[in-house]
mmCIF file of C-alpha atoms in Angstrom:
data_model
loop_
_atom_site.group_PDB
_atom_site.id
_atom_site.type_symbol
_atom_site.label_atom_id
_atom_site.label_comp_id
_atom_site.label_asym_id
_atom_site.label_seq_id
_atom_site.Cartn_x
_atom_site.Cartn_y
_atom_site.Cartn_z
ATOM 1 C CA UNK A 5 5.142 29.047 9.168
ATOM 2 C CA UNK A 6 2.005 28.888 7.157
ATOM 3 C CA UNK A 7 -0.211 25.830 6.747
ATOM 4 C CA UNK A 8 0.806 24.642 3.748
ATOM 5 C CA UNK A 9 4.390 25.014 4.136
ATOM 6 C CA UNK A 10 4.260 23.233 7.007
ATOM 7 C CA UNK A 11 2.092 20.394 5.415
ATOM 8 C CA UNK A 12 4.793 20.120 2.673
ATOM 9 C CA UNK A 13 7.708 19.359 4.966
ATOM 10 C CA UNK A 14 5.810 16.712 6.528
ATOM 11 C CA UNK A 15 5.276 15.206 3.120
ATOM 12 C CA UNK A 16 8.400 15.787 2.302
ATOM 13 C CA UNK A 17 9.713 14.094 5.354
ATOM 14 C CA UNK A 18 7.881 10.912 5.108
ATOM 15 C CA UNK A 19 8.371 10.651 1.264
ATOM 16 C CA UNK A 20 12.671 10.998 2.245
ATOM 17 C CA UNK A 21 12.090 8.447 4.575
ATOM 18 C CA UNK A 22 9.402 6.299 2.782
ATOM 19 C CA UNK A 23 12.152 6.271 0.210
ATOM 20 C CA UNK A 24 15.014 4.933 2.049
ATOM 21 C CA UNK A 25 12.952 2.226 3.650
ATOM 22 C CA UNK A 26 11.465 1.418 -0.096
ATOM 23 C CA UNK A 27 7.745 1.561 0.829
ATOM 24 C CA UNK A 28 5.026 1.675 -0.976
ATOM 25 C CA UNK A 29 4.270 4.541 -2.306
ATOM 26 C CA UNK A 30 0.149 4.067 -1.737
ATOM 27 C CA UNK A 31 1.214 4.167 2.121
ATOM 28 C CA UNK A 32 2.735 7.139 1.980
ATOM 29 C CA UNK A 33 -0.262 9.213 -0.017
ATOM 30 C CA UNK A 34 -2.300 7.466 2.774
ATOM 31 C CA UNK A 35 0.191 9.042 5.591
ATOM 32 C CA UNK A 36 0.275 12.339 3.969
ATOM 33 C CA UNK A 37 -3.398 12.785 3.875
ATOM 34 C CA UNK A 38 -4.071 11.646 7.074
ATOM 35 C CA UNK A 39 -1.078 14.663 8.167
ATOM 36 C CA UNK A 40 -3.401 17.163 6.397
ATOM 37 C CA UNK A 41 -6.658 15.913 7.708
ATOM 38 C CA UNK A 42 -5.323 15.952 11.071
ATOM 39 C CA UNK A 43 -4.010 19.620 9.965
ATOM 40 C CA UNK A 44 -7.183 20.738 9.060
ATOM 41 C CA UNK A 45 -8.953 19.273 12.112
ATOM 42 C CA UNK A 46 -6.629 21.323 14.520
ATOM 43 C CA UNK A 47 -7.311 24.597 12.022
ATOM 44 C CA UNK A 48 -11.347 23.637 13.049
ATOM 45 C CA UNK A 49 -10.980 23.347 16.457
ATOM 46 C CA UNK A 50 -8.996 26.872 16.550
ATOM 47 C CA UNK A 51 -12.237 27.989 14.631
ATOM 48 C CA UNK A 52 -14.558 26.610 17.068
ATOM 49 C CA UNK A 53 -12.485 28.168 20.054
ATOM 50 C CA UNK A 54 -12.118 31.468 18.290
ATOM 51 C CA UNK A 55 -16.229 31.123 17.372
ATOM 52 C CA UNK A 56 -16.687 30.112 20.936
ATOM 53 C CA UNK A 57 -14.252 33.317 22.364
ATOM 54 C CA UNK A 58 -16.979 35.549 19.878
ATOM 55 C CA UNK A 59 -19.912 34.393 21.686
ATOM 56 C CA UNK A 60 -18.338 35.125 24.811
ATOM 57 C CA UNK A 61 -17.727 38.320 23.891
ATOM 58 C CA UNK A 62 -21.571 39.196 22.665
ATOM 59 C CA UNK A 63 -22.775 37.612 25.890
ATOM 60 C CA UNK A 64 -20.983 39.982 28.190
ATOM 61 C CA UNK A 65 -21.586 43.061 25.522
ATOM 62 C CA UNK A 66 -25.873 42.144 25.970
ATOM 63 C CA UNK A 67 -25.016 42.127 29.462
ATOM 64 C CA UNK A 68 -23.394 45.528 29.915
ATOM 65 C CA UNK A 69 -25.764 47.304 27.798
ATOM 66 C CA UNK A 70 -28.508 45.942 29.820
ATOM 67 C CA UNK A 71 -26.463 47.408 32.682
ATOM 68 C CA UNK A 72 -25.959 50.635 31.260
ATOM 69 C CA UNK A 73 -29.751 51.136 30.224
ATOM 70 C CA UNK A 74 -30.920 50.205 33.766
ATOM 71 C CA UNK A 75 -28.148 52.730 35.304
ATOM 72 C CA UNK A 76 -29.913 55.254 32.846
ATOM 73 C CA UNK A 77 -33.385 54.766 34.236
ATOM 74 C CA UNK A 78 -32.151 54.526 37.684
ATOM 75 C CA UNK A 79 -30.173 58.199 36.973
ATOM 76 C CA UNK A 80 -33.768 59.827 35.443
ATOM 77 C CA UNK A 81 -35.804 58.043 38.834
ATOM 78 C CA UNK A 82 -33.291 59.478 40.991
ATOM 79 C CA UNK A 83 -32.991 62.781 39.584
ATOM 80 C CA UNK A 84 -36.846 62.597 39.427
ATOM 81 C CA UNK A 85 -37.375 62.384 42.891
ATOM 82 C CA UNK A 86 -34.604 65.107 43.319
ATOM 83 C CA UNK A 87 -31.878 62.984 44.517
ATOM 84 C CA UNK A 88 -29.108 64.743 41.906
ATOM 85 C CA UNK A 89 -26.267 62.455 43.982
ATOM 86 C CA UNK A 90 -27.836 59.146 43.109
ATOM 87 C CA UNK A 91 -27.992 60.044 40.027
ATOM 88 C CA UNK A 92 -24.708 61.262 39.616
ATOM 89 C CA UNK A 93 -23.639 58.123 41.058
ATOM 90 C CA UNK A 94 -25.756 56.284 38.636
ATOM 91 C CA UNK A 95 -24.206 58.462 35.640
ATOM 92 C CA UNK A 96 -20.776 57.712 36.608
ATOM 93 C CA UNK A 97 -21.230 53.585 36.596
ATOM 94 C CA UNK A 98 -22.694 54.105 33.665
ATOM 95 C CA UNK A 99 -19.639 55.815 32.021
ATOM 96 C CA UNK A 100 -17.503 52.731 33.628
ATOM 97 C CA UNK A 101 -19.906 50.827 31.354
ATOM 98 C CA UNK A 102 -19.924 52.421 28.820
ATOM 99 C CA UNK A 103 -15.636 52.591 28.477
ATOM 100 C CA UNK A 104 -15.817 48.560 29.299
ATOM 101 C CA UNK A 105 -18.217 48.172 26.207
ATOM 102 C CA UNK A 106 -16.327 50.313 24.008
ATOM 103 C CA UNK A 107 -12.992 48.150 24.873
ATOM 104 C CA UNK A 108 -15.313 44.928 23.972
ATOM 105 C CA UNK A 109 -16.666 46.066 21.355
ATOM 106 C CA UNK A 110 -12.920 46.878 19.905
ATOM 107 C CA UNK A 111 -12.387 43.141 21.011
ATOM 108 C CA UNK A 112 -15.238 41.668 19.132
ATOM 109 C CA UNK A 113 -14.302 43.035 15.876
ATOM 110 C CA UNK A 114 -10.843 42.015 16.373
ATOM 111 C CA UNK A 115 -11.710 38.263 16.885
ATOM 112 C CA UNK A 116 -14.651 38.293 14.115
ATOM 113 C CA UNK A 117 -11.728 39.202 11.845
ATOM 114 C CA UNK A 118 -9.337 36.634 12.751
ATOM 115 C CA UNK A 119 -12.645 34.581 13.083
ATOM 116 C CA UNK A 120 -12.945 35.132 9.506
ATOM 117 C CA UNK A 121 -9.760 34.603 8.483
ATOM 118 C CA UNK A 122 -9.609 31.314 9.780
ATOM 119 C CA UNK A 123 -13.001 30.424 7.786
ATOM 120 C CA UNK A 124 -11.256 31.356 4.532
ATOM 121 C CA UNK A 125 -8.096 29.419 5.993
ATOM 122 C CA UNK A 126 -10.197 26.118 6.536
ATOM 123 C CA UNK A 127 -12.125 26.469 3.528
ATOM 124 C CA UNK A 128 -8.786 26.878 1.235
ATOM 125 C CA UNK A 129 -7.318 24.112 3.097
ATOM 126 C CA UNK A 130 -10.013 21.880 3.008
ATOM 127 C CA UNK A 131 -10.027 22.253 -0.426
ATOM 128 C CA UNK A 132 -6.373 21.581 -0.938
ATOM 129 C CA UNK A 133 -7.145 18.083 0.967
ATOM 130 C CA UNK A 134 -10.073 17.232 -1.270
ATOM 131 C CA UNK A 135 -8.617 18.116 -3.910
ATOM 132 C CA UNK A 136 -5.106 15.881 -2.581
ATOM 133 C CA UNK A 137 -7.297 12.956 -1.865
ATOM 134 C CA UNK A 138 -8.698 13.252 -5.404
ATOM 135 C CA UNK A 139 -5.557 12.817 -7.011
ATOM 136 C CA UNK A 140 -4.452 10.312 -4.191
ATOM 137 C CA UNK A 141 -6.618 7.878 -5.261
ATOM 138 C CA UNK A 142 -6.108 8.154 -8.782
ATOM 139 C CA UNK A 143 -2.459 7.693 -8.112
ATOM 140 C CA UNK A 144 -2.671 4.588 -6.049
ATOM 141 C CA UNK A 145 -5.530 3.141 -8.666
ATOM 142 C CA UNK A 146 -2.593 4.108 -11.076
ATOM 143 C CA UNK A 147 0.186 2.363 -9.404
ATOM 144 C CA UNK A 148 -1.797 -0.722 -8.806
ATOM 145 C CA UNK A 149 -2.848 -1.486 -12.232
ATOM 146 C CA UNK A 150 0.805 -0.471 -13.200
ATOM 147 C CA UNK A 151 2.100 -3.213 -10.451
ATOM 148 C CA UNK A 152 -0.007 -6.325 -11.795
ATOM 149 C CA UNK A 153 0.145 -5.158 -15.369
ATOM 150 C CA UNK A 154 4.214 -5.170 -14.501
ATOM 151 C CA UNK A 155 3.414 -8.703 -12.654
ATOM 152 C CA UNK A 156 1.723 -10.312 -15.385
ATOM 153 C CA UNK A 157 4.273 -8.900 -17.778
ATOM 154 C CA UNK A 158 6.920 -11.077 -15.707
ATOM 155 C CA UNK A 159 5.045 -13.934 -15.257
ATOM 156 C CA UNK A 160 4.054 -14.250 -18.797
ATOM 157 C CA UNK A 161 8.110 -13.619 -19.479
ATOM 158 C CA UNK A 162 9.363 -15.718 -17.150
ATOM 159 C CA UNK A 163 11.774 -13.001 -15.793
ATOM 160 C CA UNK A 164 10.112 -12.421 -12.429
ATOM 161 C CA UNK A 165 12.191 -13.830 -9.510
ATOM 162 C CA UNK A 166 9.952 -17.029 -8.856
ATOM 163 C CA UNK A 167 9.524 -17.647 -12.269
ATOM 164 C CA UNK A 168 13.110 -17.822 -12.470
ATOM 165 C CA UNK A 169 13.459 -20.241 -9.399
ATOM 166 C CA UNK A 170 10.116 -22.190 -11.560
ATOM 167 C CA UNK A 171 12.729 -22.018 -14.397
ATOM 168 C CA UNK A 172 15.609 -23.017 -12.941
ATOM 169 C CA UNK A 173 14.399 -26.020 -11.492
ATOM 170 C CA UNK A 174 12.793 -27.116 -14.761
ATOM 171 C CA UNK A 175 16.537 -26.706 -15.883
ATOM 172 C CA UNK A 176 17.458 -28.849 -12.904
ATOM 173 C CA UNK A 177 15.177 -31.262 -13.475
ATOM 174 C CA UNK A 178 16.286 -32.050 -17.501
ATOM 175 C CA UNK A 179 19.591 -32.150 -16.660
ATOM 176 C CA UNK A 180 19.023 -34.857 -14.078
ATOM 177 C CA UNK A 181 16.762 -36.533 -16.555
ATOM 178 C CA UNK A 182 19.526 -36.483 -19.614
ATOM 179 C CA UNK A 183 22.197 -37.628 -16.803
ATOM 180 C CA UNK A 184 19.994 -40.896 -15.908
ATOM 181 C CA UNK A 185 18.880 -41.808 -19.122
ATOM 182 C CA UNK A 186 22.754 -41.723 -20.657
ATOM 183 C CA UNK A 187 23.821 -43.286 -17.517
ATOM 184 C CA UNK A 188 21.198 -45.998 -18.518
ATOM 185 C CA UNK A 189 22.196 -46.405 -22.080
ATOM 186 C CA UNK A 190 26.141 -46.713 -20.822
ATOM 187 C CA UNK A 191 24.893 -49.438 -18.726
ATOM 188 C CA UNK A 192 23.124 -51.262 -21.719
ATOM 189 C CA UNK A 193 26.137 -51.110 -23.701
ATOM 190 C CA UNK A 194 28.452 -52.636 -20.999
ATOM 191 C CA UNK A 195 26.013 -54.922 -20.333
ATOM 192 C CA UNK A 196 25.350 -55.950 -24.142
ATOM 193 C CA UNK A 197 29.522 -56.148 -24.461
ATOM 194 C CA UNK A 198 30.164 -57.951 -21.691
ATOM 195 C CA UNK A 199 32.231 -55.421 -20.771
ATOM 196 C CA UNK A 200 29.864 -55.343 -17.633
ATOM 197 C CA UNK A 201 28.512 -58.930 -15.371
ATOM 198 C CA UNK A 202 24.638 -58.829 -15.441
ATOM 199 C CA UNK A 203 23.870 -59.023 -11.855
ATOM 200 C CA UNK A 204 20.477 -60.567 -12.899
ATOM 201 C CA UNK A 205 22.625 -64.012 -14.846
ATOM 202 C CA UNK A 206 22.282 -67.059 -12.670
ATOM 203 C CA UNK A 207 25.003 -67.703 -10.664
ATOM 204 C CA UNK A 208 27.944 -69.754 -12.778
ATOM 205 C CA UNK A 209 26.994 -68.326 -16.365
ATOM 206 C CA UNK A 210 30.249 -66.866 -17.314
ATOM 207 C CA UNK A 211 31.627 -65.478 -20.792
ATOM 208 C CA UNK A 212 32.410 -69.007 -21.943
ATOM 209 C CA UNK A 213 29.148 -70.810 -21.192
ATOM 210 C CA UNK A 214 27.302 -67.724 -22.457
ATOM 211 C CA UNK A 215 29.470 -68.500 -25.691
ATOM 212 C CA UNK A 216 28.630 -72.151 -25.840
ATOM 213 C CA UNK A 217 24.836 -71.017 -25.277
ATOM 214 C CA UNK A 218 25.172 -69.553 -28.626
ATOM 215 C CA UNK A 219 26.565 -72.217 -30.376
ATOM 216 C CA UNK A 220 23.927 -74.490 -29.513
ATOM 217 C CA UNK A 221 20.855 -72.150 -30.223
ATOM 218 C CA UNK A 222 22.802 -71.243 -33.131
ATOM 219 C CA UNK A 223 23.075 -75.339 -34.038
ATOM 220 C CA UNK A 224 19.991 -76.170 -33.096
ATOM 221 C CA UNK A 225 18.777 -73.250 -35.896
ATOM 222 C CA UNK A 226 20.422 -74.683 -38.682
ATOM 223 C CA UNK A 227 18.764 -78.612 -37.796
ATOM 224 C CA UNK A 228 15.637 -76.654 -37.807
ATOM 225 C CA UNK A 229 16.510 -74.907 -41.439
ATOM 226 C CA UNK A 230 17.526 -78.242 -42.937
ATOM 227 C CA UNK A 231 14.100 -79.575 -41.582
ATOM 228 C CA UNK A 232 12.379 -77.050 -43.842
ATOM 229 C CA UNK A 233 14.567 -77.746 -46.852
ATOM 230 C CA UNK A 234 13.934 -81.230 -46.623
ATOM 231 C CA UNK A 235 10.248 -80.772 -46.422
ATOM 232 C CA UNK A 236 10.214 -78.459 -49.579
ATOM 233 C CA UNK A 237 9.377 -79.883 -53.118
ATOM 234 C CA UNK A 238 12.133 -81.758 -54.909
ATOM 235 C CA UNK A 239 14.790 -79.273 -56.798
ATOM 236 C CA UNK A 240 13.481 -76.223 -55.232
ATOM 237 C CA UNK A 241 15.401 -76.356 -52.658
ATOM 238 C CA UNK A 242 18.573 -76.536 -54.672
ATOM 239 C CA UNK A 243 17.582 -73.880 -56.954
ATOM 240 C CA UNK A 244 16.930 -71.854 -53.662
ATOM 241 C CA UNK A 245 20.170 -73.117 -52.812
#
């Protein structure tokens, strides 16, 4: 499975799932591209132990060619002093060489070119992530100015949830108010009737003394208006009258 197809189903699994739990959707760019980052840091460290297996390799090649060099000059010393056995011997190890740096050599070129591929691998990934974190961010600035633009929006309506609870209580609160101040006029009527004993009335003021109350203030007004009459210049009154 490449890379990116792999990267993909892990998006797509934590978006399914991101979904069903109702996240936000800034957490899950955030756990996508910390999936690929932690992709692209394993597709590094195979780079640095491919890199590292490379360097191996060129170590042990400088070795064996130093080997095979000093088997040379042992073959020409031995054949110089006539010794054509130590030199054959010499010639032989050297062939032994030889073969092993021919087989590393085939193994060098062989892990330079996965070595390689891996570069280009990391580089196009590591572009892909840049480039993901890029549009990440733009995204989640999106979402967030949509969110209090959408929040304001409902505020300023009144259709958001606590605004309705705000609105609902103000409803609450009227209705309690109109209840009160009708129960409070009922009572003034009753009370103004007499339909209703004023609880506040001394103690053996009923309906008939209240009566006979108004009698008298009502007397004692007219010996008050015949006091004015009387007091007025003669015949006006009558005319008045």
């Amino acid at each position: 499975m490449s890379l990116s197809r792999r990267i993909a189903d892990l998006f797509r699994m934590k978006v399914g799932k991101a979904l069903d739990r109702a996240e936000d959707p800034r957490e899950v760019l955030d756990y996508s591209y910390e999936k690929q980052l932690e992709m692209l840091t394993k597709v590094n460290r195979g780079l640095a132990d491919v890199a590292t297996s490379r360097k191996r390799l060129e170590l042990q090649l400088g070795q064996l060619n130093r080997s095979a060099e000093t088997l040379t000059g042992q073959a020409r010393q031995a054949l110089a002093l006539g010794q054509e056995d130590i030199a054959r011997e010499a010639l032989t190890r050297r062939a032994a060489v030889t073969a092993q740096i021919t087989e590393l050599q085939v193994q060098q070129q062989s892990v330079r070119a996965d070595e390689e591929k891996l570069k280009a691998a990391s580089e196009r990934l590591r572009a892909k992530v840049e480039a993901f974190r890029t549009r990440k961010e733009t995204i989640k600035a999106t979402y967030t100015a949509a969110e209090a633009q959408t929040r304001i929006g409902e505020a300023v309506s009144g259709i958001s949830e606590e605004m309705g609870d705000v609105g609902m209580a103000m409803q609450r609160a009227e209705d309690k108010t109109a209840q009160l101040q009708a129960r409070a006029g009922a009572i003034d009527e009753l009370l103004a009737s007499g339909a209703l004993d004023d609880a506040t009335r001394p103690a053996g003021r009923d309906d008939i003394q209240a009566q006979l109350d108004r009698i008298s203030a009502q007397g004692q007004i007219e010996g008050e208006l015949s006091q004015l009459r009387a007091q007025l210049p003669a015949g006006r009154g009558k005319d008045e009258s």
